mmCIF file of C-alpha atoms in Angstrom:
data_model
loop_
_atom_site.group_PDB
_atom_site.id
_atom_site.type_symbol
_atom_site.label_atom_id
_atom_site.label_comp_id
_atom_site.label_asym_id
_atom_site.label_seq_id
_atom_site.Cartn_x
_atom_site.Cartn_y
_atom_site.Cartn_z
ATOM 1 C CA MET A 1 121.775 71.004 241.126
ATOM 2 C CA ALA A 2 120.599 73.935 239.009
ATOM 3 C CA ALA A 3 118.087 71.656 237.259
ATOM 4 C CA SER A 4 116.684 70.375 240.543
ATOM 5 C CA PRO A 5 115.788 73.249 242.889
ATOM 6 C CA SER A 6 114.349 70.818 245.435
ATOM 7 C CA ARG A 7 117.867 69.512 246.086
ATOM 8 C CA ALA A 8 119.504 72.957 246.156
ATOM 9 C CA PRO A 9 120.968 74.038 249.504
ATOM 10 C CA ALA A 10 118.583 76.176 251.548
ATOM 11 C CA GLY A 11 121.165 78.967 251.655
ATOM 12 C CA TRP A 12 120.818 79.538 247.930
ATOM 13 C CA SER A 13 117.017 79.736 247.969
ATOM 14 C CA PRO A 14 116.739 83.461 248.820
ATOM 15 C CA THR A 15 119.102 84.349 245.985
ATOM 16 C CA ARG A 16 117.256 82.486 243.224
ATOM 17 C CA TRP A 17 115.056 84.395 240.812
ATOM 18 C CA PRO A 18 112.608 83.191 238.153
ATOM 19 C CA ALA A 19 113.893 82.737 234.622
ATOM 20 C CA GLY A 20 113.412 85.833 232.518
ATOM 21 C CA SER A 21 113.286 88.257 235.432
ATOM 22 C CA ALA A 22 115.958 90.721 236.394
ATOM 23 C CA PRO A 23 118.759 89.298 238.556
ATOM 24 C CA VAL A 24 118.994 92.482 240.639
ATOM 25 C CA PRO A 25 116.718 91.327 243.520
ATOM 26 C CA GLY A 26 118.682 88.102 243.962
ATOM 27 C CA LEU A 27 121.993 89.958 243.829
ATOM 28 C CA CYS A 28 120.737 92.460 246.411
ATOM 29 C CA VAL A 29 119.710 89.629 248.749
ATOM 30 C CA THR A 30 123.139 88.026 248.281
ATOM 31 C CA ALA A 31 124.854 91.339 249.058
ATOM 32 C CA LEU A 32 122.729 91.799 252.200
ATOM 33 C CA ILE A 33 123.564 88.275 253.412
ATOM 34 C CA GLY A 34 127.270 88.963 252.849
ATOM 35 C CA ALA A 35 127.087 92.319 254.631
ATOM 36 C CA ALA A 36 125.276 90.735 257.595
ATOM 37 C CA GLY A 37 128.008 88.087 257.815
ATOM 38 C CA LEU A 38 130.720 90.747 257.757
ATOM 39 C CA VAL A 39 129.012 92.759 260.507
ATOM 40 C CA ALA A 40 128.630 89.588 262.608
ATOM 41 C CA VAL A 41 132.321 88.705 262.238
ATOM 42 C CA LEU A 42 133.474 92.220 263.109
ATOM 43 C CA ARG A 43 131.284 92.286 266.238
ATOM 44 C CA LEU A 44 131.812 88.722 267.458
ATOM 45 C CA TRP A 45 135.494 87.987 266.692
ATOM 46 C CA PRO A 46 137.728 88.878 269.668
ATOM 47 C CA ALA A 47 139.738 92.045 269.047
ATOM 48 C CA ASN A 48 142.744 90.738 270.986
ATOM 49 C CA ASP A 49 142.900 87.354 269.240
ATOM 50 C CA GLN A 50 146.529 86.260 269.274
ATOM 51 C CA THR A 51 148.205 84.033 266.709
ATOM 52 C CA PHE A 52 151.050 83.088 269.050
ATOM 53 C CA LEU A 53 150.159 81.862 272.543
ATOM 54 C CA ARG A 54 152.395 80.800 275.390
ATOM 55 C CA HIS A 55 150.976 77.500 276.630
ATOM 56 C CA ASP A 56 151.865 74.097 277.997
ATOM 57 C CA LEU A 57 150.828 70.527 277.269
ATOM 58 C CA PRO A 58 150.774 68.776 280.647
ATOM 59 C CA ASP A 59 149.580 65.413 279.285
ATOM 60 C CA LEU A 60 152.726 64.911 277.131
ATOM 61 C CA SER A 61 155.815 63.215 278.517
ATOM 62 C CA ALA A 62 158.931 65.390 278.886
ATOM 63 C CA ASP A 63 160.808 63.430 276.188
ATOM 64 C CA TYR A 64 158.084 63.954 273.580
ATOM 65 C CA LEU A 65 159.513 65.519 270.400
ATOM 66 C CA HIS A 66 157.193 68.544 270.479
ATOM 67 C CA LEU A 67 158.272 69.425 274.025
ATOM 68 C CA SER A 68 161.944 68.766 273.316
ATOM 69 C CA GLU A 69 161.756 71.234 270.397
ATOM 70 C CA HIS A 70 159.695 73.912 272.155
ATOM 71 C CA GLY A 71 160.103 73.281 275.909
ATOM 72 C CA PRO A 72 157.384 72.637 278.522
ATOM 73 C CA HIS A 73 156.009 76.217 278.451
ATOM 74 C CA HIS A 74 156.318 77.262 274.862
ATOM 75 C CA THR A 75 155.081 79.829 272.375
ATOM 76 C CA HIS A 76 154.255 79.152 268.761
ATOM 77 C CA ALA A 77 151.485 79.760 266.254
ATOM 78 C CA VAL A 78 148.469 77.905 267.562
ATOM 79 C CA PHE A 79 146.417 75.615 265.376
ATOM 80 C CA ILE A 80 144.186 72.646 266.086
ATOM 81 C CA ASP A 81 145.951 69.312 265.479
ATOM 82 C CA THR A 82 146.526 65.997 267.268
ATOM 83 C CA LEU A 83 148.595 67.687 269.997
ATOM 84 C CA HIS A 84 146.379 70.763 270.364
ATOM 85 C CA ARG A 85 142.852 69.371 270.257
ATOM 86 C CA ARG A 86 141.366 72.533 271.808
ATOM 87 C CA TRP A 87 142.322 76.170 271.661
ATOM 88 C CA PRO A 88 144.869 76.365 274.525
ATOM 89 C CA LYS A 89 144.558 78.686 277.445
ATOM 90 C CA ALA A 90 147.577 80.927 277.945
ATOM 91 C CA ALA A 91 150.130 79.462 280.366
#
């Protein structure tokens, strides 16, 4: 990829610099992109984001293993998988 700039991802383009020139401008651009990403995450990520949510899974039968282990209204670390296809709303 380094030998073929036309196939390089667009995200790397602002950080490239011509051969023989100082790398400082490219490094400064990279640092600014990283700082902008950090500011965006700190402003946009919910402050009260909870790892453990009390929720239910109404479309599972009562004898399903997940419900027999945790109960119909249960609390555990939430992650997206085949049982939790969307971020659940608190029960």
